[in-house]
Amino acid sequence: MKIATLRGIPIRVHFTFLLVLPFLAWLFGQAFRNAADAADVPPERLMGSPLLWGLGLAVALFLSVLVHELAHSLYALRKGGQVSDITLMMIGGVSRITRMPDGPRQEALMAFAGPATSLGLGFLFLAVYALLAGAHSFNLRFAFFYLGYLNVFLGLFNLLPAFPMDGGRMLRALLSNRLGRVRATRLAGFVGKAFALLFGLLGLLSGNFLLLFIAFFVFMGAEGESREVLMQSLLNRVRVGELMTPRTASVEADTTLEEVATRMQTERRRALPVVELGAVVGLVTLAVVRQVPPQRRAQVRVREVALPVPALTPESTAWEALREMGQRRLPQLPVVRDGTLVGTLTQDDVMRGLELRELEDSQPRGPWDVGPRESPT
């Protein structure tokens, strides 16, 4: 669910966040009770229900996680990166950075921005706790102490070199200059998997379900990130012109959706480029057509619902094309040269090109050519 937009970045909440919030409220409420009992605090100094204080603390913790993720995202934007969104979920937050800042140094600093922010927040909350030494409200002091402790822990935990956590991304960035991005990612991913196995073992021995869940997340994240970087390395060497279908079928912008629906059924198409005065102006998809009731399609023109699409050329890389289709959730993109439609590219086309490139790279290359096919960039 989208709840806000900050600096053009959509902020979303995953349904798992709503599932874990009551549990954290209860857990933090128990912490308030236990701390009050340990300190032998009289009931008149406890303001309100511990459960409500626990809920407030849980919400404050996730707001701290949001600030942590914003630190990553704002640094990336400042250095020329692109951020798709930030999502809060059960295990914390995730920033989807679709284009990293240029250079390993900038990537390392971007990764460090999050833990540094968490540590800064943690020490700030602990300082407020110290300043409230004479305060009458035990709950308020404990809330700042606990929130400070949790943020310091969050910052230090994220600095562990367990890819794809922040420390693992910093490790990958430091290795990239010497090993190249693909091999650096593989090594950082191996370290991340080792930490995941350690977390899993500790979780099993201690019966800590949350640690087991973190172990699973780290292991799968390391595997997925390694695969994505390998895919990016391969597809950056493939041009759209090598994979596209030289198909120039399109629809005029003043065509009705009823006519488009008929063509899609007849030609078995999920999308068609939209042209006006000979230039590509967008894309109409099956999903867009379905959103308009059948009885209205004869009155709606394609230009009213056409989706804006990026300008792919035959010289664009296959990785750029796949990234755009994934971000925009489009089944295909038109390919143009000098504003004129020359073909279309689908996700299937890109994946077929990936498989062929992987097959090519796996072929023997002679007794003296045993190194990996990898550019140091």
PDB file of C-alpha atoms in Angstrom, residues 101-353:
ATOM      1  CA  PRO A 101      25.473   5.893  -8.537  1.00  0.00           C
ATOM      2  CA  ASP A 102      28.485   5.620 -10.825  1.00  0.00           C
ATOM      3  CA  GLY A 103      31.589   4.027  -9.353  1.00  0.00           C
ATOM      4  CA  PRO A 104      32.289   1.638  -6.445  1.00  0.00           C
ATOM      5  CA  ARG A 105      33.193   4.515  -4.105  1.00  0.00           C
ATOM      6  CA  GLN A 106      29.778   6.134  -4.489  1.00  0.00           C
ATOM      7  CA  GLU A 107      28.058   2.770  -4.043  1.00  0.00           C
ATOM      8  CA  ALA A 108      30.003   2.149  -0.819  1.00  0.00           C
ATOM      9  CA  LEU A 109      29.115   5.598   0.546  1.00  0.00           C
ATOM     10  CA  MET A 110      25.476   5.098  -0.416  1.00  0.00           C
ATOM     11  CA  ALA A 111      25.438   1.766   1.462  1.00  0.00           C
ATOM     12  CA  PHE A 112      27.132   3.357   4.498  1.00  0.00           C
ATOM     13  CA  ALA A 113      24.611   6.223   4.626  1.00  0.00           C
ATOM     14  CA  GLY A 114      21.910   3.963   6.102  1.00  0.00           C
ATOM     15  CA  PRO A 115      23.842   2.474   9.065  1.00  0.00           C
ATOM     16  CA  ALA A 116      25.439   5.863   9.770  1.00  0.00           C
ATOM     17  CA  THR A 117      21.962   7.406   9.980  1.00  0.00           C
ATOM     18  CA  SER A 118      20.724   4.639  12.305  1.00  0.00           C
ATOM     19  CA  LEU A 119      23.750   5.092  14.572  1.00  0.00           C
ATOM     20  CA  GLY A 120      23.198   8.856  14.596  1.00  0.00           C
ATOM     21  CA  LEU A 121      19.533   8.405  15.534  1.00  0.00           C
ATOM     22  CA  GLY A 122      20.478   5.883  18.203  1.00  0.00           C
ATOM     23  CA  PHE A 123      22.972   8.189  19.917  1.00  0.00           C
ATOM     24  CA  LEU A 124      20.504  11.087  19.625  1.00  0.00           C
ATOM     25  CA  PHE A 125      17.763   9.090  21.396  1.00  0.00           C
ATOM     26  CA  LEU A 126      20.224   7.949  24.079  1.00  0.00           C
ATOM     27  CA  ALA A 127      21.265  11.572  24.625  1.00  0.00           C
ATOM     28  CA  VAL A 128      17.606  12.542  25.125  1.00  0.00           C
ATOM     29  CA  TYR A 129      17.282   9.646  27.582  1.00  0.00           C
ATOM     30  CA  ALA A 130      20.238  11.024  29.548  1.00  0.00           C
ATOM     31  CA  LEU A 131      18.773  14.552  29.530  1.00  0.00           C
ATOM     32  CA  LEU A 132      15.493  13.203  30.975  1.00  0.00           C
ATOM     33  CA  ALA A 133      17.280  11.813  34.054  1.00  0.00           C
ATOM     34  CA  GLY A 134      15.070  13.824  36.405  1.00  0.00           C
ATOM     35  CA  ALA A 135      11.829  13.317  34.479  1.00  0.00           C
ATOM     36  CA  HIS A 136       8.842  11.972  36.355  1.00  0.00           C
ATOM     37  CA  SER A 137       7.679   9.662  33.529  1.00  0.00           C
ATOM     38  CA  PHE A 138       9.506   6.348  33.625  1.00  0.00           C
ATOM     39  CA  ASN A 139       7.808   5.243  30.389  1.00  0.00           C
ATOM     40  CA  LEU A 140       9.071   8.251  28.435  1.00  0.00           C
ATOM     41  CA  ARG A 141      12.663   7.739  29.562  1.00  0.00           C
ATOM     42  CA  PHE A 142      12.555   4.015  28.849  1.00  0.00           C
ATOM     43  CA  ALA A 143      11.043   4.643  25.402  1.00  0.00           C
ATOM     44  CA  PHE A 144      13.969   6.872  24.408  1.00  0.00           C
ATOM     45  CA  PHE A 145      16.490   4.434  25.894  1.00  0.00           C
ATOM     46  CA  TYR A 146      14.999   1.424  24.115  1.00  0.00           C
ATOM     47  CA  LEU A 147      14.594   3.266  20.809  1.00  0.00           C
ATOM     48  CA  GLY A 148      18.206   4.424  21.030  1.00  0.00           C
ATOM     49  CA  TYR A 149      19.412   0.900  21.778  1.00  0.00           C
ATOM     50  CA  LEU A 150      17.402  -0.562  18.876  1.00  0.00           C
ATOM     51  CA  ASN A 151      18.769   1.999  16.399  1.00  0.00           C
ATOM     52  CA  VAL A 152      22.365   1.430  17.494  1.00  0.00           C
ATOM     53  CA  PHE A 153      21.826  -2.324  17.115  1.00  0.00           C
ATOM     54  CA  LEU A 154      20.226  -1.783  13.694  1.00  0.00           C
ATOM     55  CA  GLY A 155      23.177   0.317  12.530  1.00  0.00           C
ATOM     56  CA  LEU A 156      25.831  -2.141  13.763  1.00  0.00           C
ATOM     57  CA  PHE A 157      23.953  -5.201  12.476  1.00  0.00           C
ATOM     58  CA  ASN A 158      23.672  -3.690   8.994  1.00  0.00           C
ATOM     59  CA  LEU A 159      27.436  -3.120   8.924  1.00  0.00           C
ATOM     60  CA  LEU A 160      28.088  -6.868   9.023  1.00  0.00           C
ATOM     61  CA  PRO A 161      29.637  -7.903   5.661  1.00  0.00           C
ATOM     62  CA  ALA A 162      26.653 -10.161   4.924  1.00  0.00           C
ATOM     63  CA  PHE A 163      25.549  -9.405   1.376  1.00  0.00           C
ATOM     64  CA  PRO A 164      22.946  -8.060   0.479  1.00  0.00           C
ATOM     65  CA  MET A 165      22.957  -6.088   3.731  1.00  0.00           C
ATOM     66  CA  ASP A 166      24.662  -2.688   3.787  1.00  0.00           C
ATOM     67  CA  GLY A 167      27.974  -4.054   5.022  1.00  0.00           C
ATOM     68  CA  GLY A 168      27.943  -6.655   2.253  1.00  0.00           C
ATOM     69  CA  ARG A 169      27.308  -3.959  -0.355  1.00  0.00           C
ATOM     70  CA  MET A 170      30.246  -1.984   1.033  1.00  0.00           C
ATOM     71  CA  LEU A 171      32.407  -5.116   0.782  1.00  0.00           C
ATOM     72  CA  ARG A 172      31.301  -5.649  -2.829  1.00  0.00           C
ATOM     73  CA  ALA A 173      32.121  -2.023  -3.682  1.00  0.00           C
ATOM     74  CA  LEU A 174      35.596  -2.304  -2.130  1.00  0.00           C
ATOM     75  CA  LEU A 175      36.323  -5.493  -4.105  1.00  0.00           C
ATOM     76  CA  SER A 176      34.946  -4.245  -7.418  1.00  0.00           C
ATOM     77  CA  ASN A 177      38.019  -2.271  -8.487  1.00  0.00           C
ATOM     78  CA  ARG A 178      40.246  -5.344  -8.256  1.00  0.00           C
ATOM     79  CA  LEU A 179      37.907  -8.185  -9.173  1.00  0.00           C
ATOM     80  CA  GLY A 180      35.254  -6.597 -11.382  1.00  0.00           C
ATOM     81  CA  ARG A 181      31.637  -6.203 -10.344  1.00  0.00           C
ATOM     82  CA  VAL A 182      30.523  -9.758 -11.163  1.00  0.00           C
ATOM     83  CA  ARG A 183      33.293 -11.579  -9.284  1.00  0.00           C
ATOM     84  CA  ALA A 184      33.111  -9.079  -6.410  1.00  0.00           C
ATOM     85  CA  THR A 185      29.382  -9.774  -6.141  1.00  0.00           C
ATOM     86  CA  ARG A 186      29.981 -13.531  -6.151  1.00  0.00           C
ATOM     87  CA  LEU A 187      32.538 -13.248  -3.349  1.00  0.00           C
ATOM     88  CA  ALA A 188      30.361 -10.891  -1.299  1.00  0.00           C
ATOM     89  CA  GLY A 189      27.414 -13.234  -1.929  1.00  0.00           C
ATOM     90  CA  PHE A 190      29.453 -16.196  -0.663  1.00  0.00           C
ATOM     91  CA  VAL A 191      30.288 -14.278   2.528  1.00  0.00           C
ATOM     92  CA  GLY A 192      26.610 -13.334   2.882  1.00  0.00           C
ATOM     93  CA  LYS A 193      25.542 -16.980   2.561  1.00  0.00           C
ATOM     94  CA  ALA A 194      28.098 -17.976   5.196  1.00  0.00           C
ATOM     95  CA  PHE A 195      26.608 -15.416   7.592  1.00  0.00           C
ATOM     96  CA  ALA A 196      23.116 -16.670   6.701  1.00  0.00           C
ATOM     97  CA  LEU A 197      24.093 -20.224   7.653  1.00  0.00           C
ATOM     98  CA  LEU A 198      25.585 -18.904  10.908  1.00  0.00           C
ATOM     99  CA  PHE A 199      22.381 -16.955  11.676  1.00  0.00           C
ATOM    100  CA  GLY A 200      20.322 -20.047  10.869  1.00  0.00           C
ATOM    101  CA  LEU A 201      22.413 -22.250  13.165  1.00  0.00           C
ATOM    102  CA  LEU A 202      22.173 -19.745  16.008  1.00  0.00           C
ATOM    103  CA  GLY A 203      18.428 -19.440  15.410  1.00  0.00           C
ATOM    104  CA  LEU A 204      17.970 -23.217  15.585  1.00  0.00           C
ATOM    105  CA  LEU A 205      20.052 -23.583  18.749  1.00  0.00           C
ATOM    106  CA  SER A 206      18.326 -20.689  20.513  1.00  0.00           C
ATOM    107  CA  GLY A 207      14.826 -21.258  19.123  1.00  0.00           C
ATOM    108  CA  ASN A 208      14.831 -17.712  17.742  1.00  0.00           C
ATOM    109  CA  PHE A 209      12.302 -17.662  14.894  1.00  0.00           C
ATOM    110  CA  LEU A 210      13.188 -14.090  13.866  1.00  0.00           C
ATOM    111  CA  LEU A 211      16.873 -15.011  13.432  1.00  0.00           C
ATOM    112  CA  LEU A 212      15.855 -17.959  11.237  1.00  0.00           C
ATOM    113  CA  PHE A 213      13.746 -15.625   9.117  1.00  0.00           C
ATOM    114  CA  ILE A 214      16.663 -13.172   8.783  1.00  0.00           C
ATOM    115  CA  ALA A 215      18.941 -16.060   7.778  1.00  0.00           C
ATOM    116  CA  PHE A 216      16.531 -17.068   5.024  1.00  0.00           C
ATOM    117  CA  PHE A 217      16.236 -13.460   3.813  1.00  0.00           C
ATOM    118  CA  VAL A 218      20.026 -12.945   3.724  1.00  0.00           C
ATOM    119  CA  PHE A 219      20.654 -16.268   1.925  1.00  0.00           C
ATOM    120  CA  MET A 220      17.994 -15.678  -0.730  1.00  0.00           C
ATOM    121  CA  GLY A 221      18.994 -12.036  -1.108  1.00  0.00           C
ATOM    122  CA  ALA A 222      22.640 -12.954  -1.704  1.00  0.00           C
ATOM    123  CA  GLU A 223      21.636 -15.553  -4.292  1.00  0.00           C
ATOM    124  CA  GLY A 224      19.205 -13.223  -6.064  1.00  0.00           C
ATOM    125  CA  GLU A 225      21.600 -10.267  -6.129  1.00  0.00           C
ATOM    126  CA  SER A 226      24.415 -12.412  -7.543  1.00  0.00           C
ATOM    127  CA  ARG A 227      22.117 -13.658 -10.276  1.00  0.00           C
ATOM    128  CA  GLU A 228      20.917 -10.139 -11.119  1.00  0.00           C
ATOM    129  CA  VAL A 229      24.446  -8.733 -11.404  1.00  0.00           C
ATOM    130  CA  LEU A 230      25.468 -11.626 -13.656  1.00  0.00           C
ATOM    131  CA  MET A 231      22.382 -10.988 -15.786  1.00  0.00           C
ATOM    132  CA  GLN A 232      23.201  -7.279 -15.960  1.00  0.00           C
ATOM    133  CA  SER A 233      26.785  -8.029 -17.002  1.00  0.00           C
ATOM    134  CA  LEU A 234      25.631 -10.310 -19.810  1.00  0.00           C
ATOM    135  CA  LEU A 235      22.774  -8.124 -21.068  1.00  0.00           C
ATOM    136  CA  ASN A 236      24.874  -4.970 -21.087  1.00  0.00           C
ATOM    137  CA  ARG A 237      26.848  -6.614 -23.904  1.00  0.00           C
ATOM    138  CA  VAL A 238      23.741  -7.291 -26.002  1.00  0.00           C
ATOM    139  CA  ARG A 239      22.047  -4.619 -28.111  1.00  0.00           C
ATOM    140  CA  VAL A 240      18.312  -4.344 -28.595  1.00  0.00           C
ATOM    141  CA  GLY A 241      18.817  -4.542 -32.364  1.00  0.00           C
ATOM    142  CA  GLU A 242      20.136  -8.118 -31.964  1.00  0.00           C
ATOM    143  CA  LEU A 243      17.006  -9.301 -30.152  1.00  0.00           C
ATOM    144  CA  MET A 244      14.085  -7.245 -31.413  1.00  0.00           C
ATOM    145  CA  THR A 245      11.423  -8.533 -33.764  1.00  0.00           C
ATOM    146  CA  PRO A 246      11.378  -6.350 -36.908  1.00  0.00           C
ATOM    147  CA  ARG A 247       7.631  -5.889 -36.593  1.00  0.00           C
ATOM    148  CA  THR A 248       6.084  -2.556 -37.506  1.00  0.00           C
ATOM    149  CA  ALA A 249       2.413  -3.322 -36.801  1.00  0.00           C
ATOM    150  CA  SER A 250       0.904  -0.432 -34.837  1.00  0.00           C
ATOM    151  CA  VAL A 251      -2.326   1.474 -34.212  1.00  0.00           C
ATOM    152  CA  GLU A 252      -3.121   5.098 -34.912  1.00  0.00           C
ATOM    153  CA  ALA A 253      -3.771   7.320 -31.921  1.00  0.00           C
ATOM    154  CA  ASP A 254      -7.360   8.071 -33.009  1.00  0.00           C
ATOM    155  CA  THR A 255      -8.312   4.364 -33.251  1.00  0.00           C
ATOM    156  CA  THR A 256     -11.090   3.233 -30.892  1.00  0.00           C
ATOM    157  CA  LEU A 257     -10.397   0.694 -28.184  1.00  0.00           C
ATOM    158  CA  GLU A 258     -13.069  -1.536 -29.720  1.00  0.00           C
ATOM    159  CA  GLU A 259     -10.962  -1.821 -32.882  1.00  0.00           C
ATOM    160  CA  VAL A 260      -7.821  -2.417 -30.798  1.00  0.00           C
ATOM    161  CA  ALA A 261      -9.524  -5.210 -28.844  1.00  0.00           C
ATOM    162  CA  THR A 262     -10.558  -6.879 -32.093  1.00  0.00           C
ATOM    163  CA  ARG A 263      -7.019  -6.659 -33.481  1.00  0.00           C
ATOM    164  CA  MET A 264      -5.506  -8.057 -30.283  1.00  0.00           C
ATOM    165  CA  GLN A 265      -7.867 -11.046 -30.434  1.00  0.00           C
ATOM    166  CA  THR A 266      -7.265 -11.639 -34.135  1.00  0.00           C
ATOM    167  CA  GLU A 267      -3.469 -11.164 -34.093  1.00  0.00           C
ATOM    168  CA  ARG A 268      -2.955 -12.717 -30.621  1.00  0.00           C
ATOM    169  CA  ARG A 269      -1.160  -9.642 -29.273  1.00  0.00           C
ATOM    170  CA  ARG A 270      -0.825  -8.338 -25.723  1.00  0.00           C
ATOM    171  CA  ALA A 271       0.342  -4.866 -26.743  1.00  0.00           C
ATOM    172  CA  LEU A 272       0.573  -2.579 -29.776  1.00  0.00           C
ATOM    173  CA  PRO A 273       2.671   0.559 -30.327  1.00  0.00           C
ATOM    174  CA  VAL A 274       0.655   3.751 -30.783  1.00  0.00           C
ATOM    175  CA  VAL A 275       1.694   6.150 -33.557  1.00  0.00           C
ATOM    176  CA  GLU A 276       0.596   9.652 -34.493  1.00  0.00           C
ATOM    177  CA  LEU A 277       1.802  11.456 -37.615  1.00  0.00           C
ATOM    178  CA  GLY A 278       4.254   8.616 -38.144  1.00  0.00           C
ATOM    179  CA  ALA A 279       5.926   8.933 -34.708  1.00  0.00           C
ATOM    180  CA  VAL A 280       5.588   6.507 -31.785  1.00  0.00           C
ATOM    181  CA  VAL A 281       3.714   8.216 -28.945  1.00  0.00           C
ATOM    182  CA  GLY A 282       3.006   5.327 -26.581  1.00  0.00           C
ATOM    183  CA  LEU A 283       1.845   1.770 -26.089  1.00  0.00           C
ATOM    184  CA  VAL A 284      -1.614   0.273 -25.619  1.00  0.00           C
ATOM    185  CA  THR A 285      -1.736  -3.007 -23.697  1.00  0.00           C
ATOM    186  CA  LEU A 286      -4.311  -5.708 -23.132  1.00  0.00           C
ATOM    187  CA  ALA A 287      -4.496  -4.723 -19.458  1.00  0.00           C
ATOM    188  CA  VAL A 288      -5.365  -1.125 -20.407  1.00  0.00           C
ATOM    189  CA  VAL A 289      -8.102  -2.275 -22.793  1.00  0.00           C
ATOM    190  CA  ARG A 290      -9.615  -4.516 -20.110  1.00  0.00           C
ATOM    191  CA  GLN A 291      -9.904  -1.580 -17.720  1.00  0.00           C
ATOM    192  CA  VAL A 292     -12.446   0.065 -20.025  1.00  0.00           C
ATOM    193  CA  PRO A 293     -15.940  -1.550 -19.981  1.00  0.00           C
ATOM    194  CA  PRO A 294     -16.820  -3.202 -23.335  1.00  0.00           C
ATOM    195  CA  GLN A 295     -19.814  -0.894 -23.871  1.00  0.00           C
ATOM    196  CA  ARG A 296     -17.548   2.195 -23.711  1.00  0.00           C
ATOM    197  CA  ARG A 297     -14.687   1.001 -25.916  1.00  0.00           C
ATOM    198  CA  ALA A 298     -16.276   2.337 -29.106  1.00  0.00           C
ATOM    199  CA  GLN A 299     -16.213   5.876 -27.634  1.00  0.00           C
ATOM    200  CA  VAL A 300     -12.677   5.815 -26.197  1.00  0.00           C
ATOM    201  CA  ARG A 301      -9.713   6.663 -28.428  1.00  0.00           C
ATOM    202  CA  VAL A 302      -6.326   5.051 -27.990  1.00  0.00           C
ATOM    203  CA  ARG A 303      -4.578   8.382 -27.320  1.00  0.00           C
ATOM    204  CA  GLU A 304      -6.707   8.755 -24.169  1.00  0.00           C
ATOM    205  CA  VAL A 305      -5.319   5.606 -22.550  1.00  0.00           C
ATOM    206  CA  ALA A 306      -1.944   5.053 -24.281  1.00  0.00           C
ATOM    207  CA  LEU A 307       0.931   4.482 -21.855  1.00  0.00           C
ATOM    208  CA  PRO A 308       4.015   6.689 -22.252  1.00  0.00           C
ATOM    209  CA  VAL A 309       7.083   4.570 -23.006  1.00  0.00           C
ATOM    210  CA  PRO A 310      10.827   5.285 -23.091  1.00  0.00           C
ATOM    211  CA  ALA A 311      12.580   5.704 -26.417  1.00  0.00           C
ATOM    212  CA  LEU A 312      14.358   2.396 -27.092  1.00  0.00           C
ATOM    213  CA  THR A 313      16.682   2.344 -30.064  1.00  0.00           C
ATOM    214  CA  PRO A 314      18.462  -0.608 -31.695  1.00  0.00           C
ATOM    215  CA  GLU A 315      21.645   0.619 -29.955  1.00  0.00           C
ATOM    216  CA  SER A 316      20.106   0.465 -26.451  1.00  0.00           C
ATOM    217  CA  THR A 317      21.328  -2.383 -24.252  1.00  0.00           C
ATOM    218  CA  ALA A 318      19.118  -5.346 -23.471  1.00  0.00           C
ATOM    219  CA  TRP A 319      19.601  -4.601 -19.753  1.00  0.00           C
ATOM    220  CA  GLU A 320      18.159  -1.097 -20.157  1.00  0.00           C
ATOM    221  CA  ALA A 321      15.170  -2.579 -21.988  1.00  0.00           C
ATOM    222  CA  LEU A 322      14.537  -5.291 -19.384  1.00  0.00           C
ATOM    223  CA  ARG A 323      14.829  -2.769 -16.545  1.00  0.00           C
ATOM    224  CA  GLU A 324      12.319  -0.427 -18.183  1.00  0.00           C
ATOM    225  CA  MET A 325       9.836  -3.241 -18.845  1.00  0.00           C
ATOM    226  CA  GLY A 326      10.179  -4.480 -15.273  1.00  0.00           C
ATOM    227  CA  GLN A 327       9.736  -1.049 -13.691  1.00  0.00           C
ATOM    228  CA  ARG A 328       6.757  -0.142 -15.850  1.00  0.00           C
ATOM    229  CA  ARG A 329       5.316  -3.690 -15.873  1.00  0.00           C
ATOM    230  CA  LEU A 330       5.035  -3.725 -19.642  1.00  0.00           C
ATOM    231  CA  PRO A 331       5.000  -6.887 -21.787  1.00  0.00           C
ATOM    232  CA  GLN A 332       6.950  -5.210 -24.604  1.00  0.00           C
ATOM    233  CA  LEU A 333       8.464  -1.947 -25.779  1.00  0.00           C
ATOM    234  CA  PRO A 334       8.608  -0.359 -29.234  1.00  0.00           C
ATOM    235  CA  VAL A 335      12.010   0.148 -30.844  1.00  0.00           C
ATOM    236  CA  VAL A 336      12.461   3.318 -32.890  1.00  0.00           C
ATOM    237  CA  ARG A 337      15.095   4.863 -35.111  1.00  0.00           C
ATOM    238  CA  ASP A 338      14.822   8.581 -35.876  1.00  0.00           C
ATOM    239  CA  GLY A 339      11.311   8.528 -34.380  1.00  0.00           C
ATOM    240  CA  THR A 340      10.106   5.777 -36.732  1.00  0.00           C
ATOM    241  CA  LEU A 341       8.973   2.361 -35.486  1.00  0.00           C
ATOM    242  CA  VAL A 342      11.408  -0.370 -36.602  1.00  0.00           C
ATOM    243  CA  GLY A 343      10.436  -3.249 -34.299  1.00  0.00           C
ATOM    244  CA  THR A 344       9.296  -4.432 -30.874  1.00  0.00           C
ATOM    245  CA  LEU A 345      11.059  -6.109 -27.976  1.00  0.00           C
ATOM    246  CA  THR A 346       9.403  -8.399 -25.407  1.00  0.00           C
ATOM    247  CA  GLN A 347      10.662  -9.803 -22.117  1.00  0.00           C
ATOM    248  CA  ASP A 348      10.769 -13.217 -23.786  1.00  0.00           C
ATOM    249  CA  ASP A 349      13.091 -11.794 -26.441  1.00  0.00           C
ATOM    250  CA  VAL A 350      15.443 -10.511 -23.746  1.00  0.00           C
ATOM    251  CA  MET A 351      15.439 -13.760 -21.766  1.00  0.00           C
ATOM    252  CA  ARG A 352      16.113 -15.751 -24.928  1.00  0.00           C
ATOM    253  CA  GLY A 353      19.078 -13.475 -25.621  1.00  0.00           C
TER     254      GLY A 353
END
